[in-house]
Amino acid sequence: MSGHSKWSTIKHKKAKEDAKRGQAFTKLIKEITVAARHGGGDPNANPRLRTLLEKAREVNMPIDNSNRAIKKGTGELPGVNYEEFMYEGYGPQGIAVIVETLSDNKNRTVASLRHLFSKMGGNLGESGSVNWMFEKLGVIHATAQGIKEDQLIEALFDYDIRDVRQEEDGSFSVICDPKVLDQVKLAAQKAGLKVDEAAVEWVAKTSTELDTAGEEKALDFLSALQDDEDVQHVYTNLA
């Protein structure tokens, strides 16, 4: 239905590489701790925690790591108090960017992000400067063997699907109303897809295309943001 997203492809490839290095574990542990603090340590009663634990299993994070993170969130174990912050701005070539962070030191995080934006040709903006270009939607990233885009659309026809995208690496992104994310995930699995991730994300209402040189600069910038230890998620309107 929509075009390819190079950043989506690269982001999920990086996530798999980060898992091998352990960087993904560190970021997941932070998220699990915060999810448990806000919604309790029972995944059956805490959808956000349940999703994160599924993600932890997918990247083969040891169960002990997850359990400790939950206990730190519920206060059963001492731990660092992470806070969630969201930043907005424009990257090189004018791409719109939303950055979600988890940090125990907001001043450090802001300074690091401002330096990155400035160094790589962007500008960290005020709250609300770009989020009007996005909407929060359920997004499922999945892989499949032998399934075509039209077959997947047909299998998900009964659900509130906003878009189905086949990425450059052959994987799929299914975009839906956040309220039916779990139902669509199950339907996608029944259709033969291996779900790599299902979460509520900031999705651009319209995409920006760049020439090859501009795209390379933009992707380098987005990758640098993703590598920051305080950054959890990076969203953009780059096609």
CSV table of N, CA and C in Angstrom, one decimal, residues 96-187:
chain,number,residue,atom,x,y,z
A,96,ALA,N,11.8,15.5,9.9
A,96,ALA,CA,11.2,15.7,11.2
A,96,ALA,C,11.6,14.4,12.1
A,97,VAL,N,11.9,14.7,13.3
A,97,VAL,CA,12.4,13.6,14.2
A,97,VAL,C,11.7,13.7,15.6
A,98,ILE,N,11.3,12.5,16.1
A,98,ILE,CA,10.8,12.4,17.5
A,98,ILE,C,11.7,11.4,18.2
A,99,VAL,N,12.2,11.8,19.3
A,99,VAL,CA,13.2,10.9,20.1
A,99,VAL,C,12.6,10.6,21.5
A,100,GLU,N,12.4,9.4,21.8
A,100,GLU,CA,11.9,9.0,23.1
A,100,GLU,C,13.1,8.5,23.9
A,101,THR,N,13.2,9.0,25.1
A,101,THR,CA,14.4,8.6,26.0
A,101,THR,C,13.9,8.1,27.3
A,102,LEU,N,14.8,7.4,28.0
A,102,LEU,CA,14.7,7.0,29.4
A,102,LEU,C,16.0,7.4,30.0
A,103,SER,N,16.0,8.2,31.0
A,103,SER,CA,17.2,8.7,31.6
A,103,SER,C,17.1,9.0,33.1
A,104,ASP,N,18.2,8.9,33.8
A,104,ASP,CA,18.3,9.3,35.2
A,104,ASP,C,18.9,10.6,35.4
A,105,ASN,N,19.2,11.3,34.2
A,105,ASN,CA,19.8,12.6,34.3
A,105,ASN,C,19.4,13.4,33.0
A,106,LYS,N,18.3,14.2,33.2
A,106,LYS,CA,17.7,14.9,32.0
A,106,LYS,C,18.7,15.9,31.4
A,107,ASN,N,19.5,16.6,32.3
A,107,ASN,CA,20.4,17.5,31.7
A,107,ASN,C,21.5,16.9,30.8
A,108,ARG,N,21.9,15.7,31.2
A,108,ARG,CA,22.9,15.0,30.4
A,108,ARG,C,22.3,14.6,29.1
A,109,THR,N,21.1,14.1,29.1
A,109,THR,CA,20.4,13.7,27.9
A,109,THR,C,20.1,14.8,26.9
A,110,VAL,N,19.7,16.0,27.4
A,110,VAL,CA,19.4,17.1,26.6
A,110,VAL,C,20.7,17.6,26.0
A,111,ALA,N,21.8,17.7,26.7
A,111,ALA,CA,23.1,18.2,26.2
A,111,ALA,C,23.6,17.3,25.1
A,112,SER,N,23.4,16.0,25.3
A,112,SER,CA,23.9,15.0,24.3
A,112,SER,C,23.1,15.1,23.1
A,113,LEU,N,21.8,15.2,23.2
A,113,LEU,CA,20.9,15.3,22.0
A,113,LEU,C,21.2,16.6,21.2
A,114,ARG,N,21.3,17.7,22.0
A,114,ARG,CA,21.5,19.0,21.3
A,114,ARG,C,22.8,19.0,20.6
A,115,HIS,N,23.9,18.3,21.2
A,115,HIS,CA,25.2,18.2,20.5
A,115,HIS,C,25.0,17.4,19.2
A,116,LEU,N,24.3,16.3,19.3
A,116,LEU,CA,24.2,15.4,18.1
A,116,LEU,C,23.4,16.2,17.0
A,117,PHE,N,22.3,16.8,17.3
A,117,PHE,CA,21.5,17.5,16.3
A,117,PHE,C,22.4,18.6,15.7
A,118,SER,N,23.0,19.4,16.5
A,118,SER,CA,23.8,20.5,16.0
A,118,SER,C,25.0,20.0,15.1
A,119,LYS,N,25.7,19.0,15.6
A,119,LYS,CA,26.9,18.5,14.9
A,119,LYS,C,26.6,17.9,13.6
A,120,MET,N,25.4,17.3,13.4
A,120,MET,CA,25.1,16.6,12.2
A,120,MET,C,24.1,17.3,11.3
A,121,GLY,N,23.9,18.7,11.5
A,121,GLY,CA,23.2,19.5,10.6
A,121,GLY,C,21.7,19.6,10.9
A,122,GLY,N,21.3,19.3,12.2
A,122,GLY,CA,19.9,19.4,12.6
A,122,GLY,C,19.7,20.5,13.6
A,123,ASN,N,18.5,20.5,14.2
A,123,ASN,CA,18.1,21.5,15.2
A,123,ASN,C,17.1,20.9,16.2
A,124,LEU,N,17.5,20.8,17.4
A,124,LEU,CA,16.6,20.3,18.5
A,124,LEU,C,15.5,21.4,18.7
A,125,GLY,N,14.3,21.0,18.6
A,125,GLY,CA,13.2,22.0,18.7
A,125,GLY,C,12.5,22.0,20.0
A,126,GLU,N,11.4,22.8,20.1
A,126,GLU,CA,10.6,22.9,21.3
A,126,GLU,C,9.6,21.8,21.2
A,127,SER,N,8.9,21.5,22.4
A,127,SER,CA,7.9,20.5,22.5
A,127,SER,C,6.7,20.9,21.6
A,128,GLY,N,6.3,20.0,20.7
A,128,GLY,CA,5.2,20.3,19.8
A,128,GLY,C,5.6,20.8,18.4
A,129,SER,N,7.0,20.9,18.2
A,129,SER,CA,7.5,21.5,17.0
A,129,SER,C,7.3,20.6,15.8
A,130,VAL,N,7.2,19.3,16.0
A,130,VAL,CA,7.0,18.3,14.9
A,130,VAL,C,6.0,17.2,15.1
A,131,ASN,N,5.6,17.0,16.4
A,131,ASN,CA,4.7,15.9,16.6
A,131,ASN,C,3.3,16.0,16.0
A,132,TRP,N,3.0,17.2,15.5
A,132,TRP,CA,1.7,17.4,14.7
A,132,TRP,C,1.8,16.7,13.4
A,133,MET,N,3.0,16.3,12.9
A,133,MET,CA,3.2,15.6,11.7
A,133,MET,C,3.0,14.1,11.8
A,134,PHE,N,2.9,13.6,13.1
A,134,PHE,CA,2.8,12.2,13.4
A,134,PHE,C,1.5,11.9,14.1
A,135,GLU,N,1.2,10.6,14.1
A,135,GLU,CA,0.1,10.1,15.0
A,135,GLU,C,0.5,8.8,15.6
A,136,LYS,N,0.0,8.5,16.8
A,136,LYS,CA,0.4,7.3,17.5
A,136,LYS,C,-0.5,6.1,16.9
A,137,LEU,N,0.2,5.1,16.4
A,137,LEU,CA,-0.5,4.0,15.8
A,137,LEU,C,0.1,2.7,16.2
A,138,GLY,N,-0.6,1.6,16.2
A,138,GLY,CA,-0.1,0.3,16.4
A,138,GLY,C,0.8,-0.2,15.2
A,139,VAL,N,2.0,-0.6,15.4
A,139,VAL,CA,2.9,-1.1,14.3
A,139,VAL,C,3.4,-2.5,14.6
A,140,ILE,N,3.3,-3.3,13.7
A,140,ILE,CA,3.8,-4.7,13.8
A,140,ILE,C,4.8,-4.9,12.7
A,141,HIS,N,6.0,-5.3,13.2
A,141,HIS,CA,7.1,-5.6,12.3
A,141,HIS,C,7.3,-7.1,12.2
A,142,ALA,N,7.2,-7.7,11.0
A,142,ALA,CA,7.2,-9.1,10.9
A,142,ALA,C,7.9,-9.6,9.6
A,143,THR,N,8.3,-10.9,9.6
A,143,THR,CA,8.9,-11.5,8.5
A,143,THR,C,8.1,-12.7,8.1
A,144,ALA,N,8.2,-13.1,6.8
A,144,ALA,CA,7.4,-14.2,6.3
A,144,ALA,C,8.1,-14.8,5.1
A,145,GLN,N,7.9,-16.1,4.9
A,145,GLN,CA,8.4,-16.8,3.7
A,145,GLN,C,7.2,-17.0,2.7
A,146,GLY,N,7.3,-16.5,1.5
A,146,GLY,CA,6.3,-16.9,0.5
A,146,GLY,C,5.0,-16.2,0.6
A,147,ILE,N,4.9,-15.2,1.5
A,147,ILE,CA,3.6,-14.4,1.6
A,147,ILE,C,3.7,-13.1,0.9
A,148,LYS,N,2.8,-12.8,0.0
A,148,LYS,CA,2.8,-11.6,-0.7
A,148,LYS,C,1.9,-10.5,0.0
A,149,GLU,N,2.2,-9.3,-0.4
A,149,GLU,CA,1.5,-8.2,0.3
A,149,GLU,C,0.0,-8.2,0.2
A,150,ASP,N,-0.5,-8.6,-1.0
A,150,ASP,CA,-1.9,-8.7,-1.2
A,150,ASP,C,-2.6,-9.8,-0.4
A,151,GLN,N,-1.8,-10.9,-0.2
A,151,GLN,CA,-2.3,-12.0,0.6
A,151,GLN,C,-2.4,-11.6,2.0
A,152,LEU,N,-1.5,-10.8,2.5
A,152,LEU,CA,-1.5,-10.4,3.9
A,152,LEU,C,-2.6,-9.4,4.1
A,153,ILE,N,-2.8,-8.5,3.2
A,153,ILE,CA,-3.9,-7.5,3.3
A,153,ILE,C,-5.3,-8.2,3.3
A,154,GLU,N,-5.4,-9.3,2.5
A,154,GLU,CA,-6.7,-10.1,2.6
A,154,GLU,C,-6.9,-10.8,3.9
A,155,ALA,N,-5.8,-11.3,4.5
A,155,ALA,CA,-5.9,-12.0,5.8
A,155,ALA,C,-6.2,-11.1,6.9
A,156,LEU,N,-5.9,-9.8,6.8
A,156,LEU,CA,-6.2,-8.8,7.8
A,156,LEU,C,-7.3,-7.9,7.5
A,157,PHE,N,-8.1,-8.2,6.5
A,157,PHE,CA,-9.2,-7.3,6.0
A,157,PHE,C,-10.2,-7.0,7.0
A,158,ASP,N,-10.5,-7.8,8.0
A,158,ASP,CA,-11.5,-7.6,9.0
A,158,ASP,C,-11.1,-6.7,10.1
A,159,TYR,N,-9.9,-6.2,10.1
A,159,TYR,CA,-9.4,-5.4,11.2
A,159,TYR,C,-9.2,-4.0,10.7
A,160,ASP,N,-9.0,-3.1,11.7
A,160,ASP,CA,-8.8,-1.7,11.4
A,160,ASP,C,-7.4,-1.4,11.0
A,161,ILE,N,-7.0,-1.9,9.7
A,161,ILE,CA,-5.7,-1.7,9.2
A,161,ILE,C,-5.5,-0.4,8.5
A,162,ARG,N,-4.5,0.4,8.9
A,162,ARG,CA,-4.3,1.7,8.2
A,162,ARG,C,-3.4,1.5,7.0
A,163,ASP,N,-2.4,0.5,7.1
A,163,ASP,CA,-1.4,0.4,6.0
A,163,ASP,C,-0.7,-0.9,6.2
A,164,VAL,N,-0.2,-1.5,5.1
A,164,VAL,CA,0.7,-2.6,5.1
A,164,VAL,C,1.8,-2.2,4.2
A,165,ARG,N,3.0,-2.3,4.7
A,165,ARG,CA,4.2,-2.0,3.9
A,165,ARG,C,5.2,-3.1,3.8
A,166,GLN,N,5.6,-3.4,2.6
A,166,GLN,CA,6.7,-4.4,2.5
A,166,GLN,C,8.0,-3.6,2.4
A,167,GLU,N,8.9,-3.9,3.3
A,167,GLU,CA,10.1,-3.1,3.4
A,167,GLU,C,11.1,-3.7,2.4
A,168,GLU,N,12.3,-3.0,2.2
A,168,GLU,CA,13.3,-3.3,1.2
A,168,GLU,C,13.9,-4.7,1.5
A,169,ASP,N,13.9,-5.1,2.7
A,169,ASP,CA,14.5,-6.4,3.0
A,169,ASP,C,13.5,-7.6,2.9
A,170,GLY,N,12.3,-7.2,2.5
A,170,GLY,CA,11.2,-8.2,2.3
A,170,GLY,C,10.3,-8.4,3.5
A,171,SER,N,10.7,-7.8,4.6
A,171,SER,CA,9.8,-7.9,5.8
A,171,SER,C,8.6,-7.0,5.7
A,172,PHE,N,7.7,-7.1,6.6
A,172,PHE,CA,6.4,-6.3,6.5
A,172,PHE,C,6.3,-5.4,7.8
A,173,SER,N,5.6,-4.3,7.5
A,173,SER,CA,5.2,-3.5,8.6
A,173,SER,C,3.7,-3.3,8.5
A,174,VAL,N,2.9,-3.7,9.5
A,174,VAL,CA,1.5,-3.6,9.5
A,174,VAL,C,1.1,-2.4,10.5
A,175,ILE,N,0.4,-1.5,10.0
A,175,ILE,CA,0.0,-0.3,10.8
A,175,ILE,C,-1.5,-0.3,11.0
A,176,CYS,N,-1.9,-0.2,12.3
A,176,CYS,CA,-3.3,-0.4,12.7
A,176,CYS,C,-3.7,0.6,13.8
A,177,ASP,N,-5.0,0.6,14.1
A,177,ASP,CA,-5.4,1.3,15.3
A,177,ASP,C,-4.8,0.7,16.5
A,178,PRO,N,-4.2,1.5,17.5
A,178,PRO,CA,-3.6,0.9,18.7
A,178,PRO,C,-4.5,0.0,19.5
A,179,LYS,N,-5.8,0.2,19.4
A,179,LYS,CA,-6.8,-0.5,20.2
A,179,LYS,C,-6.9,-2.0,19.8
A,180,VAL,N,-6.5,-2.3,18.5
A,180,VAL,CA,-6.6,-3.6,18.0
A,180,VAL,C,-5.2,-4.2,17.7
A,181,LEU,N,-4.2,-3.7,18.3
A,181,LEU,CA,-2.8,-4.1,18.1
A,181,LEU,C,-2.7,-5.6,18.4
A,182,ASP,N,-3.1,-6.0,19.6
A,182,ASP,CA,-3.0,-7.4,20.0
A,182,ASP,C,-3.8,-8.4,19.0
A,183,GLN,N,-5.0,-8.0,18.6
A,183,GLN,CA,-5.8,-8.8,17.7
A,183,GLN,C,-5.1,-8.9,16.4
A,184,VAL,N,-4.6,-7.8,15.8
A,184,VAL,CA,-3.9,-7.9,14.5
A,184,VAL,C,-2.6,-8.7,14.6
A,185,LYS,N,-1.9,-8.6,15.7
A,185,LYS,CA,-0.7,-9.4,15.9
A,185,LYS,C,-1.0,-10.9,15.8
A,186,LEU,N,-2.1,-11.3,16.5
A,186,LEU,CA,-2.5,-12.7,16.4
A,186,LEU,C,-2.9,-13.1,15.0
A,187,ALA,N,-3.6,-12.2,14.4
A,187,ALA,CA,-4.1,-12.5,13.0
A,187,ALA,C,-2.9,-12.7,12.1
